[in-house]
mmCIF file of C-alpha atoms and ligand atoms in Angstrom:
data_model
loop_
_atom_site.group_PDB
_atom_site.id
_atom_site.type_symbol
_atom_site.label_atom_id
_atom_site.label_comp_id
_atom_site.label_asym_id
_atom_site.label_seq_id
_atom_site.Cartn_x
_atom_site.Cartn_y
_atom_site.Cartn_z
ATOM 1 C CA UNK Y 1 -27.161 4.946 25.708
ATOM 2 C CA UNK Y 2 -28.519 1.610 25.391
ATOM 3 C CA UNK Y 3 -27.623 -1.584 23.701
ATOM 4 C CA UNK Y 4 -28.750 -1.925 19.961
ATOM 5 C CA UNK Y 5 -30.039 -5.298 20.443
ATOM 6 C CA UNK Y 6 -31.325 -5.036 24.859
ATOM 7 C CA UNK Y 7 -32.275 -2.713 27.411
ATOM 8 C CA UNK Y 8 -29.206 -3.079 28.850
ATOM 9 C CA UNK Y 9 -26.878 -0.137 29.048
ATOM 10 C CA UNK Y 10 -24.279 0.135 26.984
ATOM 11 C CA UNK Y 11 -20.932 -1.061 27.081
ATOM 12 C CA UNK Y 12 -18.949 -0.183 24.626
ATOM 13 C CA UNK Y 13 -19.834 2.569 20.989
ATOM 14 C CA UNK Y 14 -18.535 0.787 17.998
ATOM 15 C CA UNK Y 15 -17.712 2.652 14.812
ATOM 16 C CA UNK Y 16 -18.028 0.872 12.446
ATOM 17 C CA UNK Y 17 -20.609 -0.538 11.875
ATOM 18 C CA UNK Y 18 -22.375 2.208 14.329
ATOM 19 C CA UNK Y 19 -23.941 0.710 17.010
ATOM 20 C CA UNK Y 20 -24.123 0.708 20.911
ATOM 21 C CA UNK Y 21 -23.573 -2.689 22.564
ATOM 22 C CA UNK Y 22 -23.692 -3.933 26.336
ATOM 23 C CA UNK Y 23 -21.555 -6.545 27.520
ATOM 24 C CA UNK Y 24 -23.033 -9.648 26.579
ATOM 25 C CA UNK Y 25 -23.997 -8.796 23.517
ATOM 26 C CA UNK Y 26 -20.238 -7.242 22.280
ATOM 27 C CA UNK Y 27 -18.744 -10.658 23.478
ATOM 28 C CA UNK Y 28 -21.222 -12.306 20.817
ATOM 29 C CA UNK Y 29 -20.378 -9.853 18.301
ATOM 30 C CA UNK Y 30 -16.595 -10.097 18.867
ATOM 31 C CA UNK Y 31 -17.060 -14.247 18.738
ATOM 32 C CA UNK Y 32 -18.933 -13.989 16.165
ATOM 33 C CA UNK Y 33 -16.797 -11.928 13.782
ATOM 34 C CA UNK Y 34 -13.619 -14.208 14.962
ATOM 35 C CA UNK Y 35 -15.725 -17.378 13.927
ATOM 36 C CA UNK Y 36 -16.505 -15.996 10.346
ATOM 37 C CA UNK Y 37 -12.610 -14.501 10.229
ATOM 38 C CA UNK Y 38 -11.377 -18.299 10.926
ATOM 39 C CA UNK Y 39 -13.943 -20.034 8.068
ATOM 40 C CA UNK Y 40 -14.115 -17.275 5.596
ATOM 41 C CA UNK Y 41 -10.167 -17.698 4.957
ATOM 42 C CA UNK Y 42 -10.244 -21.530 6.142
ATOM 43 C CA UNK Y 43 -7.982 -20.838 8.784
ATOM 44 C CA UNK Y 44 -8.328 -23.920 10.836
ATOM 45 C CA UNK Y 45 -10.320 -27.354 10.820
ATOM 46 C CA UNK Y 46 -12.232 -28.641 13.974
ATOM 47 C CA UNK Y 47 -9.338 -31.679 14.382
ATOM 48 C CA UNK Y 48 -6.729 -29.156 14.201
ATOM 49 C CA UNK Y 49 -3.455 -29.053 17.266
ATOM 50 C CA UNK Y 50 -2.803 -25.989 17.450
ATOM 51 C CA UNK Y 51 -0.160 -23.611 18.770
ATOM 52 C CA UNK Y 52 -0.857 -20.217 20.153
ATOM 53 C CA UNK Y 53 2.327 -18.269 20.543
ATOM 54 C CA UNK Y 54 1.600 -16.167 24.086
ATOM 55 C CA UNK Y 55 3.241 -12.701 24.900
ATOM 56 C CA UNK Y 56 1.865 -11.586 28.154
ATOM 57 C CA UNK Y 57 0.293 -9.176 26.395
ATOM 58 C CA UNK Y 58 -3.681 -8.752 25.519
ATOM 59 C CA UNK Y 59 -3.910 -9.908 21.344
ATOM 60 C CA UNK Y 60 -2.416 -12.962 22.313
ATOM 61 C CA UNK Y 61 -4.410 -13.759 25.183
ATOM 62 C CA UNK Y 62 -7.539 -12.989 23.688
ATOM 63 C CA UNK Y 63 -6.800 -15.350 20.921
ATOM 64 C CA UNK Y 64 -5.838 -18.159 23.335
ATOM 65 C CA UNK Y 65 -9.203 -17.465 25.417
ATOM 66 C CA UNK Y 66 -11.285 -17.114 22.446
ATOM 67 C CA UNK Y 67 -9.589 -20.362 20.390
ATOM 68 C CA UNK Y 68 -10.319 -22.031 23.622
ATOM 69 C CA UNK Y 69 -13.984 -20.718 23.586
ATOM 70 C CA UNK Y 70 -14.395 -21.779 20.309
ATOM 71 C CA UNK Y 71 -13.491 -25.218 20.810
ATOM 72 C CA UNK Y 72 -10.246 -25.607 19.435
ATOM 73 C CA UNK Y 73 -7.150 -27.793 20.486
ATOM 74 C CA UNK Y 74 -4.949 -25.820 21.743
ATOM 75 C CA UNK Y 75 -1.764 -25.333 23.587
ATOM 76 C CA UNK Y 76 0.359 -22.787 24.714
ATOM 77 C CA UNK Y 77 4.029 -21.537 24.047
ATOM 78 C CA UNK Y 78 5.785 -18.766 25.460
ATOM 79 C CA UNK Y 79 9.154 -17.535 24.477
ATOM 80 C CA UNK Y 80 11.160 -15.977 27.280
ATOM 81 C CA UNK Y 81 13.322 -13.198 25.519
ATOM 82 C CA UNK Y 82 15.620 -12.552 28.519
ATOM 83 C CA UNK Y 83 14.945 -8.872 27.943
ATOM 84 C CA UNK Y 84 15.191 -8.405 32.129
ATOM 85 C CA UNK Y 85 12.087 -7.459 34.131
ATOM 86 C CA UNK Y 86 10.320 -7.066 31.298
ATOM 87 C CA UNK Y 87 10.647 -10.783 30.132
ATOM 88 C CA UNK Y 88 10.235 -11.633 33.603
ATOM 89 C CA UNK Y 89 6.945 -10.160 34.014
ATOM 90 C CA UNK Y 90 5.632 -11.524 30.528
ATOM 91 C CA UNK Y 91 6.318 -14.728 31.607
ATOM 92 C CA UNK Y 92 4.189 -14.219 34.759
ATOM 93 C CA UNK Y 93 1.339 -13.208 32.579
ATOM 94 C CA UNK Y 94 1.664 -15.787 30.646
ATOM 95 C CA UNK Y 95 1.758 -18.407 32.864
ATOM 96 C CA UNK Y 96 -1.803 -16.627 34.894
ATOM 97 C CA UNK Y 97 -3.384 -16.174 31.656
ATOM 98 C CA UNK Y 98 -2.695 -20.848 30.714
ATOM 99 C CA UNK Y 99 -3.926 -21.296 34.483
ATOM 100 C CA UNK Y 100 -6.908 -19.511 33.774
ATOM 101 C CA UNK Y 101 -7.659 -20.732 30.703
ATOM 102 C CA UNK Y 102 -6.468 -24.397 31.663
ATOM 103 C CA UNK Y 103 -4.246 -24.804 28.675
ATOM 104 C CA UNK Y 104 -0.849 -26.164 28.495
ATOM 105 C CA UNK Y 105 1.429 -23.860 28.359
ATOM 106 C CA UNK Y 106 5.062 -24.618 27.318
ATOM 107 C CA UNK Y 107 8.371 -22.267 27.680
ATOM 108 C CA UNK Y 108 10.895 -21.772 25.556
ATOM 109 C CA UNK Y 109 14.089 -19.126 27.236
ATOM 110 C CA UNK Y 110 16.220 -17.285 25.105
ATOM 111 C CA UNK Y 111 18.864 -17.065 27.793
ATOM 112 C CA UNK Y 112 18.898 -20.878 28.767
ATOM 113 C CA UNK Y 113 18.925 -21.315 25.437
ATOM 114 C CA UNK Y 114 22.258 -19.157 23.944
ATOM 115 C CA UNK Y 115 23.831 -17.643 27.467
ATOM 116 C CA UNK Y 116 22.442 -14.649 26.391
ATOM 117 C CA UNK Y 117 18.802 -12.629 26.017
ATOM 118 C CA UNK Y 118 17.664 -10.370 22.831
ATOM 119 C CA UNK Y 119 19.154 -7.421 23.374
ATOM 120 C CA UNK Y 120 22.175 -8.806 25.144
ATOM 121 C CA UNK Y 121 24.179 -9.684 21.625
ATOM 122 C CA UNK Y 122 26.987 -8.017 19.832
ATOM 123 C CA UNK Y 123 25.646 -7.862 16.127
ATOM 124 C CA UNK Y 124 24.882 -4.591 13.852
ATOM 125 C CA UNK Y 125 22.124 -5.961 13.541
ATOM 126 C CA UNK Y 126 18.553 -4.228 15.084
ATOM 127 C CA UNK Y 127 17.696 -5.909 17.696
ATOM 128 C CA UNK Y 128 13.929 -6.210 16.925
ATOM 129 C CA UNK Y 129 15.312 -7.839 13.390
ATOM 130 C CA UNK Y 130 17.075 -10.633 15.389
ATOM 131 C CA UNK Y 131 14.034 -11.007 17.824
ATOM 132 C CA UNK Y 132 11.960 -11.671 14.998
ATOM 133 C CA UNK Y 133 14.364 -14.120 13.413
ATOM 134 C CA UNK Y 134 14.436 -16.079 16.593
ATOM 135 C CA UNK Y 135 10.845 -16.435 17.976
ATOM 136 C CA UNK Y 136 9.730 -16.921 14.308
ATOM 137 C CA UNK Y 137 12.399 -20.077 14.064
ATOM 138 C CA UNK Y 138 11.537 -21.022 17.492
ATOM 139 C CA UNK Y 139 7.914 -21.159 17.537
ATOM 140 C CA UNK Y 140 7.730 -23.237 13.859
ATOM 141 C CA UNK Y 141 10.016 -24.891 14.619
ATOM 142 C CA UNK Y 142 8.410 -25.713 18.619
ATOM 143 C CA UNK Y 143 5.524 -26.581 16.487
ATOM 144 C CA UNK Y 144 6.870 -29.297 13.465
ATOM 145 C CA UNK Y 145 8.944 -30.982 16.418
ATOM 146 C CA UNK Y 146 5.863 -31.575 18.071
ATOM 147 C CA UNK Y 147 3.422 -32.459 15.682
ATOM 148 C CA UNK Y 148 1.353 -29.289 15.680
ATOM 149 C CA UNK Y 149 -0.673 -28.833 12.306
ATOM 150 C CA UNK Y 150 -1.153 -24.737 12.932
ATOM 151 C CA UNK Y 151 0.409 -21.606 15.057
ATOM 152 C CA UNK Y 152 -1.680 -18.959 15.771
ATOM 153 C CA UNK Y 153 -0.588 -15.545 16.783
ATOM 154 C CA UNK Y 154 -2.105 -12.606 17.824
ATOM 155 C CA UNK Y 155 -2.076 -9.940 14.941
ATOM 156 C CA UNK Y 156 -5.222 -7.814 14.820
ATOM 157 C CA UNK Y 157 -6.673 -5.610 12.371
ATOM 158 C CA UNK Y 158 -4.670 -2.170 13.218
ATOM 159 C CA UNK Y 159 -1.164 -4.603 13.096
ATOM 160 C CA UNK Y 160 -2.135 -5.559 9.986
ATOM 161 C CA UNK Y 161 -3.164 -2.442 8.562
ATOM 162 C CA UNK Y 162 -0.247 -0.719 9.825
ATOM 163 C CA UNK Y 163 2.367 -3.404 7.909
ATOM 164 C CA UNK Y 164 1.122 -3.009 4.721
ATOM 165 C CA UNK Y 165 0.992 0.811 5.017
ATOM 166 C CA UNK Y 166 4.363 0.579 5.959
ATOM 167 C CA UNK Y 167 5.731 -2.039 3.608
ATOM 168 C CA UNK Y 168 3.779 0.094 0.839
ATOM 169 C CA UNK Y 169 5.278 3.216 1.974
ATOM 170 C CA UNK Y 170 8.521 1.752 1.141
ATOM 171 C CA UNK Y 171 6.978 -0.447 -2.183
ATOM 172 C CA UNK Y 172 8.495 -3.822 -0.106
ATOM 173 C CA UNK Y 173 6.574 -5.433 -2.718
ATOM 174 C CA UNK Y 174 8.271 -8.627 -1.372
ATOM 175 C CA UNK Y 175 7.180 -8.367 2.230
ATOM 176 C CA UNK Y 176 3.398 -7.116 0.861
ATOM 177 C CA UNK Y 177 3.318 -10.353 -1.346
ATOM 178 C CA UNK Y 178 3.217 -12.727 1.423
ATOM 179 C CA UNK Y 179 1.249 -10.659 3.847
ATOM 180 C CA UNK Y 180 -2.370 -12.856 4.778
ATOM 181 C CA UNK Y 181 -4.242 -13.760 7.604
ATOM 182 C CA UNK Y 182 -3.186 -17.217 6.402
ATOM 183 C CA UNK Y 183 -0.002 -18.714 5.172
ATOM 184 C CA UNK Y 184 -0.062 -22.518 4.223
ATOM 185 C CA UNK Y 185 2.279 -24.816 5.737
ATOM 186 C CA UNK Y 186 5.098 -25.271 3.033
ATOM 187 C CA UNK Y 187 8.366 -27.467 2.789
ATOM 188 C CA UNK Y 188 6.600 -31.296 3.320
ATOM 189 C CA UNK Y 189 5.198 -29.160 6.777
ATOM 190 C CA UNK Y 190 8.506 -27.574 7.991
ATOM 191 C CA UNK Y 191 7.425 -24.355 7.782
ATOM 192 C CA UNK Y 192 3.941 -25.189 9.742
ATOM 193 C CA UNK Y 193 0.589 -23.356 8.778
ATOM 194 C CA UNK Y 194 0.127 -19.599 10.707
ATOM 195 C CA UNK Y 195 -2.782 -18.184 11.295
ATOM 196 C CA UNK Y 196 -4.092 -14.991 12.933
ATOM 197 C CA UNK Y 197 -7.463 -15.723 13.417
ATOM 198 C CA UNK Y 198 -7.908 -11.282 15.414
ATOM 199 C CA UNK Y 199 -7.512 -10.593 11.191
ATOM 200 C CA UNK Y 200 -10.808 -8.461 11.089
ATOM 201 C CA UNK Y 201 -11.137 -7.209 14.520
ATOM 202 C CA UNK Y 202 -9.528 -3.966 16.114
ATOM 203 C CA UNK Y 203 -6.808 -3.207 19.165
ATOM 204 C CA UNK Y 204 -9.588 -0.888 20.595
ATOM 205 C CA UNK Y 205 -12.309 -4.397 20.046
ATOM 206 C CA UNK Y 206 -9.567 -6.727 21.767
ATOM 207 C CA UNK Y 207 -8.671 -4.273 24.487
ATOM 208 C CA UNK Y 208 -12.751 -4.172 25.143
ATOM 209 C CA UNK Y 209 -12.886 -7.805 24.974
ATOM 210 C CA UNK Y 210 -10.290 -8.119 27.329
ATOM 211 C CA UNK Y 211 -11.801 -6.217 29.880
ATOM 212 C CA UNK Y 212 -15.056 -7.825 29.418
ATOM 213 C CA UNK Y 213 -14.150 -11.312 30.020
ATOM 214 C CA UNK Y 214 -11.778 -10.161 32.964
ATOM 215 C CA UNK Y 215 -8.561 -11.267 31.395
ATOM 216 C CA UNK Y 216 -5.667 -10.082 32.378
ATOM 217 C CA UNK Y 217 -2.128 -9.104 30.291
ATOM 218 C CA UNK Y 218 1.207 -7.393 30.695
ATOM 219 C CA UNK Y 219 0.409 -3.529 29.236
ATOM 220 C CA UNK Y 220 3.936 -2.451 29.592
ATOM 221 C CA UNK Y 221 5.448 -2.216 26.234
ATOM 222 C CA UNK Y 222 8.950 -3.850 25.120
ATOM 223 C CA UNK Y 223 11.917 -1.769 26.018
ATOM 224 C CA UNK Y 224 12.778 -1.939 21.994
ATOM 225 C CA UNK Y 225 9.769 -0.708 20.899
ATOM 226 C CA UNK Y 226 9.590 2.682 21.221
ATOM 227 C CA UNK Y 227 10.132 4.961 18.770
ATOM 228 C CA UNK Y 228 9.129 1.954 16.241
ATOM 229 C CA UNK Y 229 7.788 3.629 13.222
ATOM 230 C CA UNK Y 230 4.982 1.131 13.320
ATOM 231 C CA UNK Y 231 3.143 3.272 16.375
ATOM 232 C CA UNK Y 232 3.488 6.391 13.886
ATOM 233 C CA UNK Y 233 1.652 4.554 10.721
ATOM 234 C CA UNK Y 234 -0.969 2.931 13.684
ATOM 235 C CA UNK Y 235 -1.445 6.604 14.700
ATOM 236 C CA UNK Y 236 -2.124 7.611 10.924
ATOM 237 C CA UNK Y 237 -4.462 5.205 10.988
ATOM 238 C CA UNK Y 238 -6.290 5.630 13.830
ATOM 239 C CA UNK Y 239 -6.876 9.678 13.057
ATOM 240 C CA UNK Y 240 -8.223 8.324 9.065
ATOM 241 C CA UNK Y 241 -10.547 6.140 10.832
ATOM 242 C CA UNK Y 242 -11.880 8.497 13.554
ATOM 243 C CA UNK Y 243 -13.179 10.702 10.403
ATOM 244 C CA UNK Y 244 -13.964 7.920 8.221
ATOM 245 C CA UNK Y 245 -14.719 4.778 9.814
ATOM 246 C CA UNK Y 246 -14.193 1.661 8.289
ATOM 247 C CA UNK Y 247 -10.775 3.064 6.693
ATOM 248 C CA UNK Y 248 -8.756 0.118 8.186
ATOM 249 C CA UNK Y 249 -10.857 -3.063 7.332
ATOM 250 C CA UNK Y 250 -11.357 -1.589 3.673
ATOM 251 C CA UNK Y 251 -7.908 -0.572 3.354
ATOM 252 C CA UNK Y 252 -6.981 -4.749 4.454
ATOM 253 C CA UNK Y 253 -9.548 -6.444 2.406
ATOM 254 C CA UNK Y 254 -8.805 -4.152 -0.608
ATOM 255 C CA UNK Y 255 -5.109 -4.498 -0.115
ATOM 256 C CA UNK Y 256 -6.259 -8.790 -0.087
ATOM 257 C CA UNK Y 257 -7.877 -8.728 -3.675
ATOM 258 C CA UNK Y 258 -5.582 -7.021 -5.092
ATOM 259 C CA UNK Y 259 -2.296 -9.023 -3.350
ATOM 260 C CA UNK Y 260 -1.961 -10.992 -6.871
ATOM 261 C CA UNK Y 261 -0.408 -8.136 -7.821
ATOM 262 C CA UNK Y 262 2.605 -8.216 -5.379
ATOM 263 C CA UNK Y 263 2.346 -11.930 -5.940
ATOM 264 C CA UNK Y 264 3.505 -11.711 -9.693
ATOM 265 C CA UNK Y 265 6.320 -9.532 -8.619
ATOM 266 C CA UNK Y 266 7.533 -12.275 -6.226
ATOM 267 C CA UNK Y 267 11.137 -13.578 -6.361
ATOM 268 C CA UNK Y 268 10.408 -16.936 -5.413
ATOM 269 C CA UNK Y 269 13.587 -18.314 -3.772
ATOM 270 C CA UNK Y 270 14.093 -21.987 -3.759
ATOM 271 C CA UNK Y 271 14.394 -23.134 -0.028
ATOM 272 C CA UNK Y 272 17.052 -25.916 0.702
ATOM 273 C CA UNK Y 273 17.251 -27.567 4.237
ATOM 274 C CA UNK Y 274 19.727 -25.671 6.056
ATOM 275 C CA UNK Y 275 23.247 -27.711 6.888
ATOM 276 C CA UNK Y 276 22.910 -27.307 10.605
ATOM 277 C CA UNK Y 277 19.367 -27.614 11.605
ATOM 278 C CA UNK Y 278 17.973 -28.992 8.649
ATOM 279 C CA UNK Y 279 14.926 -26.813 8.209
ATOM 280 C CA UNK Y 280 14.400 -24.474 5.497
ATOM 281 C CA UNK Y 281 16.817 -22.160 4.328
ATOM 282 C CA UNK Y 282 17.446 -20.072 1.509
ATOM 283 C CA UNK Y 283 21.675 -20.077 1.899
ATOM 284 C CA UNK Y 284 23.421 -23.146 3.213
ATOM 285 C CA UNK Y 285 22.819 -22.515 6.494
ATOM 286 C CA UNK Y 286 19.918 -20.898 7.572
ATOM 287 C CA UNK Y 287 19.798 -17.646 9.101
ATOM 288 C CA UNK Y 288 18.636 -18.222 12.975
ATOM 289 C CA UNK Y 289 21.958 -21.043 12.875
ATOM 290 C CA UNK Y 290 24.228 -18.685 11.417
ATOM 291 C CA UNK Y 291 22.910 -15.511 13.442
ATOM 292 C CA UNK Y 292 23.330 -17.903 16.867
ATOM 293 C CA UNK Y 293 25.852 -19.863 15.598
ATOM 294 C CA UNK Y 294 24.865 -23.003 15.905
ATOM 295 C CA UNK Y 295 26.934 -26.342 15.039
ATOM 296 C CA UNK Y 296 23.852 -28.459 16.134
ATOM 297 C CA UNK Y 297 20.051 -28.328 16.072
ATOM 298 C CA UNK Y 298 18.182 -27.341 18.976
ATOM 299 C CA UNK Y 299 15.793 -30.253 19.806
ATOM 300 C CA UNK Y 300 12.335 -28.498 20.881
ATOM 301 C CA UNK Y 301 10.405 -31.928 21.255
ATOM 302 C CA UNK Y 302 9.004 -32.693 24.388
ATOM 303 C CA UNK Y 303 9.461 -35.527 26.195
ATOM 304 C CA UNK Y 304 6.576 -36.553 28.357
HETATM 305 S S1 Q46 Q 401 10.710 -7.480 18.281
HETATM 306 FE FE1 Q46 Q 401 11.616 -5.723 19.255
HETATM 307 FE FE2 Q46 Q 401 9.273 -6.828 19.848
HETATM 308 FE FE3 Q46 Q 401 11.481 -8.237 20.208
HETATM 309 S S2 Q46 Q 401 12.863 -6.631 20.835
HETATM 310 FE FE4 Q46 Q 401 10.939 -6.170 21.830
HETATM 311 S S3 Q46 Q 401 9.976 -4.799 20.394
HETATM 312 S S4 Q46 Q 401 9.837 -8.025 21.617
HETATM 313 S S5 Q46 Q 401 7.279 -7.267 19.159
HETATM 314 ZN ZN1 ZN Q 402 -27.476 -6.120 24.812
HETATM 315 ZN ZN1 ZN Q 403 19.400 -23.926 10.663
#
């Protein structure tokens, strides 16, 4: 097969729309549709500093190289989870995929941090829940401490898709009302801006993108993640869009105009700043302090 818009043979089949594409011109495409994600929901301005939270792994990669690309200010933070070899390794990636790129990348480790890695802490709590909780509190606030006006992360289209399937399986009509490829900064900028600028574009597009522009990323999966129930809605998915396609990106942007919905249903708690850390909280203290137990701040700003 050839390439819709060349002679050249073709790289990659997309489904939807339907067309054959060679290299070159499924980089463009894949640009392109990032560039028109990023303005269509105002994600970022040209003057922007912005933060790109990096796994190891290929999403956020490809949104580092392609913020990069697209001109963007950006640096680089990974969190080290201290979940052994496997946080080890991530890091490594990490670090090749900033060299590459030529971006600074900054490192933030669980274990130096607390004594202890995710995974490592005696709680009844899941241990994804707490992971969450802590590279969500780290990385915003890595970011207000210094002076970034955005954090972008790595979500594409089938993450997305498979949350709100999820979260509607179970009518989290709480979770589903603050869902977005954008969520404004809030709290006099506490809580800092996040974006996900992979909103529209698929795993199977960012894999292929990957590969095309020779970047490299950790593929082995988190020892916590299997048996998530996220890889059985993602396989849902996927068999729904292999007979229709499109299923996904209409099932997002349908699930966007109608998110006012959710939103009216939304028990707006009034954020205080929490006792210990002074960021905002919805109980006295909030709940990264109290899960870690913290007595002071953590101080993420650098010194250069
Ligand atoms: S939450 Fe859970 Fe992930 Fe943290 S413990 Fe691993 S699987 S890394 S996205
Ligand atoms: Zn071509
Ligand atoms: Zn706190």
């Amino acid at each position: 097969m050839r390439c819709k818009f060349c002679e050249k043979p073709a790289f990659i089949k997309l489904h939807y729309p339907k067309m054959y594409l060679c290299e070159e011109h499924f980089k463009e495409y894949f640009e392109r549709k990032v560039k028109r994600t990023i303005e269509r929901y105002k994600m970022l301005k040209p003057d922007e500093k912005v933060l790109v939270v990096v796994s190891g792994g290929k999403d956020s990669a490809v949104t580092a190289y392609i913020l990069k690309k697209l001109g963007y200010n950006i640096e680089c933070l990974h969190i080290n989870l201290g979940i052994g070899e496997y946080s080890e390794k991530s890091e490594e990636y990490a670090k090749k995929q900033c060299e590459a790129l030529e971006v600074p990348l900054h490192i933030v480790r669980v274990k130096e941090l607390f004594g202890k890695g995710i995974g490592e802490v005696r709680t009844r709590r899941p241990t994804c829940s707490y992971c969450g909780l802590t590279k969500r509190y780290i990385f915003n606030k890595f970011a207000y401490d210094n002076g970034f006006d955005a954090v972008a992360t790595g979500h594409n289209l089938d993450d997305e898709a498979s949350f709100i399937f999820s979260n509607m399986m179970h009518w989290n009509t709480q979770y589903l009302a603050k869902q977005g490829p954008v969520t404004p900064a809030q709290f006099n900028g506490k809580l800092v801006k996040k974006v996900k600028p992979l909103y529209e574009v698929t795993e199977r597009e960012v894999v292929a993108y990957a590969l095309a522009n020779g970047i490299e990323y950790m593929m082995e999966e988190c020892p916590y993640a299997r048996g998530a129930t996220t890889l059985e809605y993602k396989a849902i998915l996927n068999e729904m869009e292999e007979k229709r396609p499109g299923t996904k990106i209409n099932f997002v942007k349908g699930f966007l105009r109608k998110k006012h919905l959710f939103e009216a249903e939304l028990h707006e708690t009034e954020l205080r700043e929490c006792k210990v850390c002074g960021m905002p909280s919805s109980g006295e203290i909030c709940s990264f302090c109290r899960f870690w137990g913290l007595k002071e701040p953590i101080d993420f700003k650098l010194h250069l």
